[in-house]
XYZ file of C-alpha atoms in Angstrom:
277
model
C 5.096 29.228 49.466
C 6.471 26.405 49.969
C 4.664 23.360 48.313
C 3.811 19.869 49.983
C 5.734 17.239 47.221
C 4.301 13.771 46.914
C 6.474 11.151 45.260
C 5.212 8.065 43.442
C 7.801 5.790 41.946
C 6.617 3.299 39.634
C 3.739 4.121 36.932
C 2.100 0.566 36.446
C -1.657 0.259 37.789
C -0.856 0.900 41.525
C 1.407 3.884 40.798
C -1.325 5.553 38.958
C -4.393 4.922 41.359
C -2.039 6.059 43.976
C -0.813 9.070 42.402
C -4.480 10.180 41.783
C -5.431 9.350 45.100
C -2.657 11.369 47.058
C -2.119 13.535 44.381
C -4.528 16.699 44.955
C -3.411 20.125 46.497
C 0.026 18.972 46.405
C 2.617 18.720 43.712
C 3.125 15.246 42.394
C 6.411 14.353 41.465
C 5.954 10.774 39.188
C 8.856 8.589 37.944
C 9.196 5.577 35.880
C 12.264 3.613 34.182
C 10.154 4.552 30.639
C 9.786 8.211 30.900
C 8.412 8.044 27.100
C 4.918 6.537 28.412
C 5.148 8.474 31.579
C 4.904 11.862 30.164
C 0.830 10.775 28.477
C 0.147 9.778 31.885
C 1.074 13.365 33.562
C -0.165 15.378 30.939
C -3.854 13.595 31.312
C -3.277 14.499 35.020
C -2.731 18.218 34.420
C -5.536 18.551 32.548
C -7.397 17.125 35.526
C -6.393 19.856 37.571
C -3.148 18.028 39.135
C 0.482 19.471 39.385
C 2.280 17.317 38.229
C 5.932 16.598 36.969
C 7.306 13.342 35.398
C 10.954 12.042 34.955
C 12.963 8.932 33.935
C 14.392 6.858 37.029
C 16.462 3.417 37.266
C 15.613 2.079 40.438
C 18.690 -0.197 40.159
C 20.868 3.033 40.095
C 22.158 4.891 42.857
C 22.939 7.607 40.687
C 20.036 7.602 39.242
C 18.041 7.691 42.730
C 20.150 10.449 43.921
C 19.153 12.385 40.780
C 15.175 11.834 41.641
C 15.556 13.020 45.174
C 17.605 16.152 43.854
C 14.349 16.494 42.012
C 12.027 16.108 44.396
C 13.650 18.406 46.827
C 14.011 21.292 44.163
C 10.119 20.906 44.019
C 9.224 21.674 47.900
C 9.092 20.132 51.161
C 8.833 16.261 50.323
C 6.225 14.953 52.769
C 5.102 11.839 50.576
C 6.993 9.169 48.798
C 5.501 5.714 47.497
C 7.233 3.076 45.801
C 5.591 0.873 43.656
C 8.087 -0.254 41.106
C 8.906 -3.782 40.808
C 9.033 -6.670 38.297
C 7.027 -9.684 38.729
C 7.643 -13.364 37.812
C 5.740 -13.188 34.667
C 7.782 -9.919 33.652
C 11.636 -10.463 33.892
C 14.125 -13.352 35.068
C 15.637 -14.077 38.566
C 18.438 -11.374 38.310
C 16.072 -8.675 37.149
C 13.487 -9.243 39.711
C 16.264 -9.429 42.395
C 17.711 -6.103 41.055
C 14.507 -4.383 40.738
C 12.490 -5.723 44.103
C 15.445 -5.800 46.467
C 17.975 -2.814 45.355
C 15.217 -0.475 44.318
C 13.608 -0.210 47.122
C 16.406 -0.259 49.370
C 18.126 2.800 47.408
C 15.039 4.797 47.447
C 14.568 4.294 51.412
C 18.490 5.223 51.514
C 18.343 8.037 49.740
C 14.833 9.693 50.383
C 15.627 9.950 54.161
C 17.963 12.395 53.340
C 15.515 14.700 51.878
C 12.026 13.942 53.697
C 10.830 16.741 55.915
C 9.923 16.188 59.307
C 6.714 14.282 59.773
C 7.084 12.717 56.344
C 5.873 9.323 56.019
C 6.455 6.577 52.790
C 5.099 3.475 51.900
C 6.972 0.703 49.952
C 4.782 -1.707 47.692
C 6.015 -5.288 48.467
C 3.450 -8.524 47.804
C 1.898 -11.148 50.129
C 4.370 -13.108 48.031
C 7.093 -12.082 50.786
C 4.864 -13.900 53.321
C 5.298 -17.337 51.300
C 8.851 -18.079 51.738
C 9.244 -21.323 52.789
C 12.921 -21.201 53.311
C 13.433 -19.848 57.154
C 15.635 -17.303 57.259
C 17.982 -17.102 60.862
C 18.088 -14.186 62.760
C 21.356 -13.500 61.951
C 20.201 -13.669 58.051
C 17.480 -11.463 58.934
C 19.701 -8.670 60.866
C 22.051 -8.653 57.540
C 19.596 -8.032 54.789
C 17.673 -5.353 56.984
C 21.333 -3.493 57.580
C 23.528 -4.154 54.855
C 24.283 -1.014 52.823
C 21.915 -0.921 49.822
C 24.621 -0.856 47.308
C 26.507 -4.307 48.906
C 22.785 -6.163 48.958
C 23.517 -7.864 45.553
C 26.691 -9.154 46.195
C 25.491 -11.177 49.445
C 25.618 -14.827 49.039
C 21.817 -14.990 50.273
C 20.979 -12.769 47.175
C 22.628 -14.842 44.494
C 20.740 -15.823 41.518
C 21.982 -19.450 41.551
C 20.148 -19.749 45.050
C 16.826 -19.873 43.376
C 15.355 -22.610 41.624
C 12.777 -20.549 39.504
C 11.549 -16.894 39.148
C 8.534 -17.154 41.544
C 11.120 -18.383 44.601
C 13.401 -15.327 43.737
C 10.170 -12.916 43.828
C 8.810 -14.334 47.103
C 12.312 -14.166 48.585
C 12.726 -10.440 47.013
C 9.739 -9.284 48.503
C 10.315 -10.626 52.170
C 13.494 -8.549 51.807
C 12.096 -5.352 50.926
C 9.897 -5.848 54.016
C 12.910 -6.264 55.939
C 14.218 -2.984 54.630
C 11.695 -1.274 55.627
C 12.215 -2.607 59.247
C 15.516 -1.844 59.158
C 15.223 1.975 57.945
C 12.495 2.741 60.486
C 14.964 3.940 63.190
C 16.773 6.256 60.739
C 13.582 7.678 59.197
C 12.551 8.155 62.672
C 15.446 10.525 63.418
C 13.936 12.658 60.243
C 10.765 12.718 62.482
C 9.390 10.805 59.589
C 7.882 7.013 59.563
C 7.980 4.307 56.654
C 5.846 1.377 56.510
C 5.221 -1.599 53.312
C 2.138 -2.940 51.970
C 1.739 -6.335 50.860
C -1.358 -6.776 48.399
C -2.365 -9.825 46.977
C -3.319 -10.074 43.658
C -4.247 -7.062 41.897
C -6.492 -6.089 39.076
C -3.100 -4.014 37.146
C -1.512 -4.640 33.923
C 1.066 -6.872 36.666
C -1.975 -9.183 38.305
C -3.215 -9.606 34.627
C 0.517 -10.715 33.201
C 0.358 -13.201 36.142
C -2.952 -14.351 35.947
C -2.440 -15.130 32.015
C 0.833 -16.676 32.935
C -0.341 -20.162 33.037
C 0.485 -20.081 36.846
C -2.400 -21.826 38.199
C -1.708 -21.212 41.818
C -2.556 -17.513 41.339
C -5.989 -18.511 40.338
C -6.625 -20.967 43.271
C -5.156 -17.843 45.607
C -7.886 -15.638 44.064
C -10.752 -18.271 43.669
C -10.083 -19.829 47.883
C -9.202 -16.775 49.676
C -11.776 -15.218 51.891
C -12.055 -12.662 49.522
C -12.882 -14.585 46.501
C -11.511 -11.694 44.286
C -8.695 -9.945 43.027
C -8.227 -6.457 44.617
C -8.373 -3.222 42.577
C -5.761 -0.818 42.325
C -7.669 1.963 44.068
C -8.224 -0.557 47.421
C -4.246 -0.356 48.000
C -4.177 3.345 47.124
C -6.540 3.685 50.202
C -4.559 1.830 52.681
C -1.447 3.576 51.016
C -4.008 6.908 52.117
C -4.136 5.454 55.540
C -0.456 4.769 56.286
C 0.917 8.037 54.775
C -1.805 9.993 57.048
C -2.248 11.552 60.732
C -4.526 8.190 61.808
C -1.253 6.233 61.322
C 0.950 8.346 63.464
C 2.098 5.364 65.962
C 2.506 2.976 62.768
C 6.471 2.748 61.540
C 8.346 -0.324 60.366
C 4.915 -2.452 59.720
C 3.692 -4.368 56.896
C 0.156 -4.164 56.202
C -1.390 -7.321 54.259
C -3.790 -6.339 51.931
C -4.969 -9.319 50.370
C -8.189 -10.066 50.918
C -7.133 -12.960 53.739
C -4.832 -14.904 51.620
C -2.254 -15.191 53.678
C -4.233 -15.779 56.756
C -5.986 -19.084 54.821
C -2.729 -20.256 54.094
C -1.452 -20.205 57.402
C -4.743 -21.864 58.483
C -4.059 -24.535 56.082
C -7.190 -23.493 54.287
C -4.948 -22.684 50.811
C -2.276 -24.837 49.316
C 1.018 -23.050 49.347
C 3.254 -22.494 46.539
C 5.153 -25.471 45.578
């Protein structure tokens, strides 16, 4: 019997929660840049009854992503893909943020569209930071960012590290581009009978979220305290949103972005919250 395969790229707090949420009754392929830390997670999941394969991946390497896609195809019928890998301002410099958060999802979407089964669905985890970009992008710039071949993205003047004053600004821009890449990929995925969407979480109670909160960035704390929800999300709440977008209830949703941020962007856009300075 051909097995349905779910692929989760990134083994942070959200990646682990999503893996457990979607992995029952199917083959699960989890991938991360640090295979040594990944295998103990996979082993615990096997003990809990999951059918798990783990592998290392470099999301900035076309060859590594191609190898991951081939591994997934070899396991069965790829019906679900979730890309969670990312670098936040507290975790890396500008060049790393641009490479991992822009090139990573672009490569994954371009490669996996060739191996997914008809009816498959994909979700890219972006961030509500991508909704905070203050510098407007022209329609022409947006089109270029949606459609430029993935391997050429980092050579674009729009993505030059010199354009960004700090890591937070680079991160906001990168997450905006991730959403644009999802929009640009929707037609190609549709030709495979499949869908692709993104989710833009706010601050989540994961190691990445805790790193941002402890980095001295007071904006993050204000964003949480003054947002309508008044708290950070749990990784499980993001996983619930992923399940919705992967499932049949979202069959008419593709090329879209779902904000799961406790109303933070709504409050900013309504003038009820300060924007990032």
